[in-house]
Short mmCIF file of C-alpha atoms in Angstrom, two decimals:
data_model
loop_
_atom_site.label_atom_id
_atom_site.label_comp_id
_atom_site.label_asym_id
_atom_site.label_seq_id
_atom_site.Cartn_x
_atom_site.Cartn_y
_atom_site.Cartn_z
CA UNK A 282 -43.01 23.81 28.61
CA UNK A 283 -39.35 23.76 30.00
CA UNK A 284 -39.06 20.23 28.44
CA UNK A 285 -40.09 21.36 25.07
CA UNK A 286 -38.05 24.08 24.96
CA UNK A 287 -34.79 22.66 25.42
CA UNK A 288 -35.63 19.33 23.21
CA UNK A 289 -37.31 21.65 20.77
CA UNK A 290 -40.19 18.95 20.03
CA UNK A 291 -37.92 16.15 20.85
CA UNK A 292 -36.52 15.99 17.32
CA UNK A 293 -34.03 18.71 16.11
CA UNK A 294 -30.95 17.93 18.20
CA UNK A 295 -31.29 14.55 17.98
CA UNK A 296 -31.52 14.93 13.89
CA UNK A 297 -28.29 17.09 14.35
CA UNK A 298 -26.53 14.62 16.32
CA UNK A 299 -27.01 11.99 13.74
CA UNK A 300 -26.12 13.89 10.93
CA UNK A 301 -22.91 15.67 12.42
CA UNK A 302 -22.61 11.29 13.57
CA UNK A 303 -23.01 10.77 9.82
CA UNK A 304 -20.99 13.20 8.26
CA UNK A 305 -17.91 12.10 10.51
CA UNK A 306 -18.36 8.38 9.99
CA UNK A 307 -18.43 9.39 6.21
CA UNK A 308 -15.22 11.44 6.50
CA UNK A 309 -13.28 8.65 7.86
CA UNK A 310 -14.35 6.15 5.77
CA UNK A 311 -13.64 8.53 3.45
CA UNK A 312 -9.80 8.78 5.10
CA UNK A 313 -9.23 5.14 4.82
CA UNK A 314 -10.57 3.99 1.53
CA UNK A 315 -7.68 6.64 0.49
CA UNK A 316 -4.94 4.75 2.37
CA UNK A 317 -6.35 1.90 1.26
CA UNK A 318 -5.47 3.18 -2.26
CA UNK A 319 -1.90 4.82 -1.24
CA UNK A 320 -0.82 1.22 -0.16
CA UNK A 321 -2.52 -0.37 -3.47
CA UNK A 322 -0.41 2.72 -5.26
CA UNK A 323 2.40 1.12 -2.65
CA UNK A 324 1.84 -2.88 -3.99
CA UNK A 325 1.76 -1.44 -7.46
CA UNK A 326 4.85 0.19 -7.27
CA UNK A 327 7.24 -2.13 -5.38
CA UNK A 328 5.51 -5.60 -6.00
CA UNK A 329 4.51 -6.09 -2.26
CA UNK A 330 1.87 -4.85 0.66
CA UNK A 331 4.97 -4.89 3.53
CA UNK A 332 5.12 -1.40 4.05
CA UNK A 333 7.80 -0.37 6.87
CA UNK A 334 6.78 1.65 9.98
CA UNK A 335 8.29 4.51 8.92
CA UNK A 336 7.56 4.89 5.66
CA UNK A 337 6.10 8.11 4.73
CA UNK A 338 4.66 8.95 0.91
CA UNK A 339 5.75 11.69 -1.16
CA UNK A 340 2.44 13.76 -0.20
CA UNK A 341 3.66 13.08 3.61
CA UNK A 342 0.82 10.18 4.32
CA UNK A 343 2.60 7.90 7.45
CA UNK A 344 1.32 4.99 5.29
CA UNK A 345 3.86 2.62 7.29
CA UNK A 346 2.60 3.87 10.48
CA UNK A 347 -1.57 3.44 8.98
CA UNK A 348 -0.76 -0.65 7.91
CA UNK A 349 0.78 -1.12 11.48
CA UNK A 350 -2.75 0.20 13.06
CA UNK A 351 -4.28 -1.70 10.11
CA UNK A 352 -2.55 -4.62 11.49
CA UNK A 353 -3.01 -3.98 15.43
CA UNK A 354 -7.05 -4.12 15.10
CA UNK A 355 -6.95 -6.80 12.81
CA UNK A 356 -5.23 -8.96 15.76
CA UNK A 357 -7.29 -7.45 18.21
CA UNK A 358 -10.81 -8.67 16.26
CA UNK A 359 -11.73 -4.72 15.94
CA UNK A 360 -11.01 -4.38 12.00
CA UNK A 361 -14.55 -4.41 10.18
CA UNK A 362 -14.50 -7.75 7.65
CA UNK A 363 -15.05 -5.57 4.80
CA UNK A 364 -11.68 -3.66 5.06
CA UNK A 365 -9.26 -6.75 6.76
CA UNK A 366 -11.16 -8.17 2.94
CA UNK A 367 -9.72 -5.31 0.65
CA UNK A 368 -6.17 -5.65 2.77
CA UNK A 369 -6.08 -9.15 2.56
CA UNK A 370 -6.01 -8.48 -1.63
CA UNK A 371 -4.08 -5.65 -1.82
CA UNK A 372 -1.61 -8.56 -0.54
CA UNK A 373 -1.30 -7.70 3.29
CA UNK A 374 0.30 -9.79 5.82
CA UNK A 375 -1.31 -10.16 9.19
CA UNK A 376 2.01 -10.75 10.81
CA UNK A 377 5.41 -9.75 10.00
CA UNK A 378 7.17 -10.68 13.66
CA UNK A 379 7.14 -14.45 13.45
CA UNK A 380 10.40 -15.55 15.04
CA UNK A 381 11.41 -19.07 13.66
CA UNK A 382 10.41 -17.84 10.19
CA UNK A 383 12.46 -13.95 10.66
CA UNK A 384 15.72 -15.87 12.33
CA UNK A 385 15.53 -18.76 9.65
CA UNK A 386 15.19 -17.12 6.92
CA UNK A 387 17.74 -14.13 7.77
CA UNK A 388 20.33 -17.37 8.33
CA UNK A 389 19.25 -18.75 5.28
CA UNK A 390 20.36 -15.34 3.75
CA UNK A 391 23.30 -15.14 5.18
CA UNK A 392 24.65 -18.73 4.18
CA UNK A 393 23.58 -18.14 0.72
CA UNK A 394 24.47 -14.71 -0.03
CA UNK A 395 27.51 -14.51 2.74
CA UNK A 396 26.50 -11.11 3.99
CA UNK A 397 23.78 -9.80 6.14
CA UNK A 398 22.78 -6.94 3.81
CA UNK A 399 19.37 -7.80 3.01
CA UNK A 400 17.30 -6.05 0.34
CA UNK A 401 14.77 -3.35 1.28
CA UNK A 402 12.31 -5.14 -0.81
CA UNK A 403 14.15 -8.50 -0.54
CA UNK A 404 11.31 -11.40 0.11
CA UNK A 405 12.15 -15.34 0.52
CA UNK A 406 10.93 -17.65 -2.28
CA UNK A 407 7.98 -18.54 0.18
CA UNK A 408 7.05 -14.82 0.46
CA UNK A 409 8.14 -13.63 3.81
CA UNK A 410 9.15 -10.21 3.51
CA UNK A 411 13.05 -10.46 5.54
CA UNK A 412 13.48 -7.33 3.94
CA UNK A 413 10.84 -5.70 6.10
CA UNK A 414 11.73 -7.53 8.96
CA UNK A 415 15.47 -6.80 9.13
CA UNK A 416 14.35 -3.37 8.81
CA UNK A 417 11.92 -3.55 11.73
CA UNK A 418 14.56 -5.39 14.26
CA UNK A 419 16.84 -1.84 13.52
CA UNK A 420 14.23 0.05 14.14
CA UNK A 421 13.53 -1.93 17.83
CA UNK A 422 17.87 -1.21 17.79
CA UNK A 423 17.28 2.65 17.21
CA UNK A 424 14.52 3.04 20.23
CA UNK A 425 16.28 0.85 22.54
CA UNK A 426 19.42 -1.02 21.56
CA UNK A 427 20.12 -2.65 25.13
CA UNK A 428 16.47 -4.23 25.01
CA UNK A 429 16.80 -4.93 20.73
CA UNK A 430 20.00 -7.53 21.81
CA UNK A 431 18.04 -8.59 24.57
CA UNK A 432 14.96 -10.08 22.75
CA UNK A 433 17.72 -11.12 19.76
CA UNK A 434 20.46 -12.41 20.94
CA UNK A 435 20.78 -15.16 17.65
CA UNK A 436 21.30 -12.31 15.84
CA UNK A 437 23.84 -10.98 17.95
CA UNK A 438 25.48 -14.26 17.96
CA UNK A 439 25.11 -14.18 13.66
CA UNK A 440 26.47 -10.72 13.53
CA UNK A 441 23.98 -8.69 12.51
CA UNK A 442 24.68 -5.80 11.64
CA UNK A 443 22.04 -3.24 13.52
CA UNK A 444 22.80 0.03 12.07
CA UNK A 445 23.22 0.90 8.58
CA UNK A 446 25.23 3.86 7.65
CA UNK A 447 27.64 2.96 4.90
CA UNK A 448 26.32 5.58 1.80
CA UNK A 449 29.26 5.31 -0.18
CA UNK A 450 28.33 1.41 -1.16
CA UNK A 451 24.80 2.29 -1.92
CA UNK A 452 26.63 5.00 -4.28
CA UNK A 453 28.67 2.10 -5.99
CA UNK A 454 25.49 -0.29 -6.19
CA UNK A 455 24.23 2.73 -7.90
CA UNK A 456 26.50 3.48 -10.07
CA UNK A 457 27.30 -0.09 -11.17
CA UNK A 458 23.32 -0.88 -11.54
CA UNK A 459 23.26 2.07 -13.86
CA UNK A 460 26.12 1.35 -15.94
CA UNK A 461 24.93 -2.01 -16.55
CA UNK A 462 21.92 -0.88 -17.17
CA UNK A 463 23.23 1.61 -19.87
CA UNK A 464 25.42 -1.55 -21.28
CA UNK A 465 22.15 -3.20 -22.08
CA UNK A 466 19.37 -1.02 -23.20
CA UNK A 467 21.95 1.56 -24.95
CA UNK A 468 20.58 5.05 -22.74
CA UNK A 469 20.72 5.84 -19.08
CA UNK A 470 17.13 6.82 -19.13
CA UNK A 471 15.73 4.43 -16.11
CA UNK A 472 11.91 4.42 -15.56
CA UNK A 473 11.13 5.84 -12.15
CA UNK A 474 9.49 2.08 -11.15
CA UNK A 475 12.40 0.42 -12.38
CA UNK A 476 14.21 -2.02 -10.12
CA UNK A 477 17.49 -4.54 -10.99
CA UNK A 478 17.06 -7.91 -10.40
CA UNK A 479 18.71 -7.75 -7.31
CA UNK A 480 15.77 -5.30 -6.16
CA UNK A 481 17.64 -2.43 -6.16
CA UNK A 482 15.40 0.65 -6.71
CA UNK A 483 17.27 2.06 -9.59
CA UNK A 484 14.91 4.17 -11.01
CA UNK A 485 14.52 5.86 -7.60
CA UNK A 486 17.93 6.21 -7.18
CA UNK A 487 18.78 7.84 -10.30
CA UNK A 488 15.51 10.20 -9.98
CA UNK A 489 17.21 11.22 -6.41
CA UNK A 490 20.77 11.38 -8.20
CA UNK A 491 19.09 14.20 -10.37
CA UNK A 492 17.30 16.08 -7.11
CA UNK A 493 21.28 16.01 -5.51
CA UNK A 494 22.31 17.50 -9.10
CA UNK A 495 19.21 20.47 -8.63
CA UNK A 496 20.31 21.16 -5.30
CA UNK A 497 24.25 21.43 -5.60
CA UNK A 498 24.82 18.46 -3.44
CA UNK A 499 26.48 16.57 -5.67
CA UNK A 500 30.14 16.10 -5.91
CA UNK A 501 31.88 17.19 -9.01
CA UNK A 502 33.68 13.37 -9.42
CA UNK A 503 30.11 12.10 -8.64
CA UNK A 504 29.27 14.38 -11.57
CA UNK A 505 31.62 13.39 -13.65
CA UNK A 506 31.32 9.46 -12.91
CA UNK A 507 27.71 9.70 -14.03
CA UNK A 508 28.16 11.75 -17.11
CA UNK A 509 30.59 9.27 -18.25
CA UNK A 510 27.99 6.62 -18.36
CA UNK A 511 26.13 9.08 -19.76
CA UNK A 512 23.20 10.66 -17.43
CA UNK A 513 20.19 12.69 -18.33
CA UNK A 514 20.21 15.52 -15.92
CA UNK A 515 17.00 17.11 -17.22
CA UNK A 516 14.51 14.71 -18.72
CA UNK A 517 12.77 17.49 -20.84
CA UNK A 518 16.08 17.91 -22.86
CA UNK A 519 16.08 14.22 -23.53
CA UNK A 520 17.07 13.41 -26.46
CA UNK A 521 15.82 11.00 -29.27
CA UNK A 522 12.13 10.29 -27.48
CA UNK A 523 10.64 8.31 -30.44
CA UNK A 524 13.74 5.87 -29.59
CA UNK A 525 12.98 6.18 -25.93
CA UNK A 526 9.06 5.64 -26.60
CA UNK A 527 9.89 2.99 -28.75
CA UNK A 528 11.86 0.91 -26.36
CA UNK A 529 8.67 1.34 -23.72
CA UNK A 530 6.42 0.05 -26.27
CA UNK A 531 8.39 -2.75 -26.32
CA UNK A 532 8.88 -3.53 -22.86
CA UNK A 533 4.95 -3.43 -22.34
CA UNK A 534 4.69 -5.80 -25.08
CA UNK A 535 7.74 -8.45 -23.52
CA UNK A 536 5.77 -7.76 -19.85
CA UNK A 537 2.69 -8.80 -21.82
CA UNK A 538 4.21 -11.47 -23.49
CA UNK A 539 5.37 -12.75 -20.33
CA UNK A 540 2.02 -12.80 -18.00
CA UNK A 541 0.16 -14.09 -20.90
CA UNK A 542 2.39 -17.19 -21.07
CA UNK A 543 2.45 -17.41 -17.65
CA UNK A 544 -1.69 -16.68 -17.08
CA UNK A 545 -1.67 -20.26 -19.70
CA UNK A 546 0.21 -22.58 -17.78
CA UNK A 547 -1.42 -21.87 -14.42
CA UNK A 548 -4.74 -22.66 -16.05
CA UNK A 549 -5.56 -19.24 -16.81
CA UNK A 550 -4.70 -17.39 -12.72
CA UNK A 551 -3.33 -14.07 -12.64
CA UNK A 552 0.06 -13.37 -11.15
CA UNK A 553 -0.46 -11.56 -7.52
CA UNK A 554 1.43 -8.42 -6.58
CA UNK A 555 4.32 -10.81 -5.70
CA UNK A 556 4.60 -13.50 -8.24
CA UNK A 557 7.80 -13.68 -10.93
CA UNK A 558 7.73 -15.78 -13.63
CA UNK A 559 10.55 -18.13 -14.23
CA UNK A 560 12.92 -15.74 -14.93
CA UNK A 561 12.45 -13.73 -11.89
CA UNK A 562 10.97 -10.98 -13.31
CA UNK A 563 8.34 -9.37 -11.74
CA UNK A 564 5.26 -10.00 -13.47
CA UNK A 565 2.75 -9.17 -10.64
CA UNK A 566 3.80 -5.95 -9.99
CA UNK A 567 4.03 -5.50 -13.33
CA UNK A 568 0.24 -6.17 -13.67
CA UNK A 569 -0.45 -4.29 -10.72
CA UNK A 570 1.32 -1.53 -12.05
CA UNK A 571 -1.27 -1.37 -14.96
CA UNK A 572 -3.91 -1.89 -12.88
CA UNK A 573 -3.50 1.40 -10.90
CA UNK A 574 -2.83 3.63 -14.54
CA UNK A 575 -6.25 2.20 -15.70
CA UNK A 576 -7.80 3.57 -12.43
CA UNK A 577 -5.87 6.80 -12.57
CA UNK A 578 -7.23 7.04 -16.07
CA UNK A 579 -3.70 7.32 -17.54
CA UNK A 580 -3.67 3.83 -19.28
CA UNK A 581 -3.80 4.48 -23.31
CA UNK A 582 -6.47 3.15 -24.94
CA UNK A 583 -4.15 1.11 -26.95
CA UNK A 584 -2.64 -0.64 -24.47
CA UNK A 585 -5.66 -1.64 -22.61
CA UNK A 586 -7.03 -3.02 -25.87
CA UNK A 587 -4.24 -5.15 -25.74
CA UNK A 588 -4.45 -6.14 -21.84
CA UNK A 589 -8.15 -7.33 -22.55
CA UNK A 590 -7.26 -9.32 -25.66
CA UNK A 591 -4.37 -11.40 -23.58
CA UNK A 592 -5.58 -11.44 -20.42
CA UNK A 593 -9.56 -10.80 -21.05
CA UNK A 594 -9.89 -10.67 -16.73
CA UNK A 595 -6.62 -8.91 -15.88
CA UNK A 596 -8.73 -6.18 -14.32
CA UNK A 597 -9.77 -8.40 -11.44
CA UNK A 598 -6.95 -8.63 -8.83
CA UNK A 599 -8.21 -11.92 -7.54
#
């Protein structure tokens, strides 16, 4: 009797175990498939899957510290096949820490650009991400910079420099990057995904430029340096749109042009997240970028008309 009191039959806890087992399982799975989707949201917006540690998404997701986990159980055999699959084409690498290729190609830099100031974003023509992995030997500087010379000392010897603080340069990369910009599309209105050919996250920049403006922390010759190239402090006073709509139309249609011409001499392939065309222009991302509107439900009809036409299986990231 004391038995079937406490197991109530021998069935209701055990149905309540499994369903509070179920309802977790489902709420995690639930958790990653939306990381999953920030770092796709990630590839789509900077052409690459090497998200730093640290990097943290507008909405405050630690989706650098989420691809490093990603990363640990994948070496350690624990990360189910099904997700290390979906990672593996969102364009993740397993392993951003190899030595020979880091110190090589961080030389390589160096003797062809003469300065150690790698890109953010800045990957070698055989797709390691150096940019990445400069980043990450500051960051081993920051928590212990005694032990980060230790386990480096070739880039000691290259004179590497280990801590970045020099804002007033980023200002004139900036600034320059804009008013080139301005030189050759006739308006200082810069997409938010926009990046030079350098890499350098204009749009970003000049979106922050405007959040300094908001706030007052922007110098008045800062001010006045940007209005003479001619800045749009508040986008909803912008003036001219159909000009400004009209010169988006016609990017899509040159970023079309391009991956369709590109799709036809690699026997029909579609350009991953990190592919460029011969040009350098980045053609993946582009493609990517499209890719994540249609799932967000904010790609025009129109222009998805035209995707299928030229590229009839661009909505496969294969």
């Amino acid at each position: 009797m004391a038995r079937s009191a406490m197991t109530g039959g021998g069935t209701e806890p055990c149905a309540s175990i499994r369903l509070c087992d179920t309802v977790t399982m489902g709420l995690l799975e639930e958790r990653w498939n939306e990381s999953c989707s920030a770092l796709e949201l990630y590839v789509a917006s900077w052409g690459h899957a090497d998200v730093p540690r640290s990097f943290v998404t507008p909405d405050g997701h630690r989706l650098g510290a989420w691809l490093h986990r990603q990363r640990t159980l994948a070496h350690q055999g624990q990360l189910p096949a099904g997700r290390r699959a979906r990672l593996h084409q969102a364009g993740v690498s397993w392993s951003l820490s190899d030595r020979a290729a880091g110190l090589n190609a961080y030389l390589q830099f160096m003797e062809t650009e003469g300065h150690g100031r790698v890109p953010h974003t800045h990957q070698t023509p055989d797709g390691f991400p150096l940019g990445t992995w400069v980043q990450s030997r500051r960051a081993q500087w920051v928590r212990d910079p005694a032990h980060a010379r230790r386990l480096w000392p070739e880039l000691d010897k290259a004179g590497f420099t280990w801590e970045i603080r020099n804002r007033d340069e980023q200002w004139h990369t900036g600034l320059e990057a804009l008013r080139l910009y301005r030189r050759d599309r006739g308006d200082a209105l810069v997409p938010h995904w926009y990046r030079t050919a350098e890499s350098f996250p204009l749009g970003k920049w000049v979106d922050s430029r405007r959040v300094d403006y908001r706030r007052g922390t922007l110098s008045q010759d800062r001010i006045a340096s940007l209005d003479d190239i001619g800045m749009i402090w508040f986008l909803r006073n912008t003036p001219d749109p159909t000009t400004r709509r009209a010169r988006e139309e016609a990017h899509f249609a040159a970023m079309l042009t391009r991956t369709r011409l590109w799709s036809a001499s690699h026997d029909g392939a579609l350009p991953h997240a990190r592919e460029l065309d011969e040009d350098t222009i980045a053609i993946g991302r582009w493609l990517g970028r499209q890719r994540h509107l249609l799932r967000t439900g904010t790609l025009s009809p129109t222009r998805m008309q035209q995707l299928n036409i030229a590229l009839p299986l661009w909505t496969d990231p294969r």
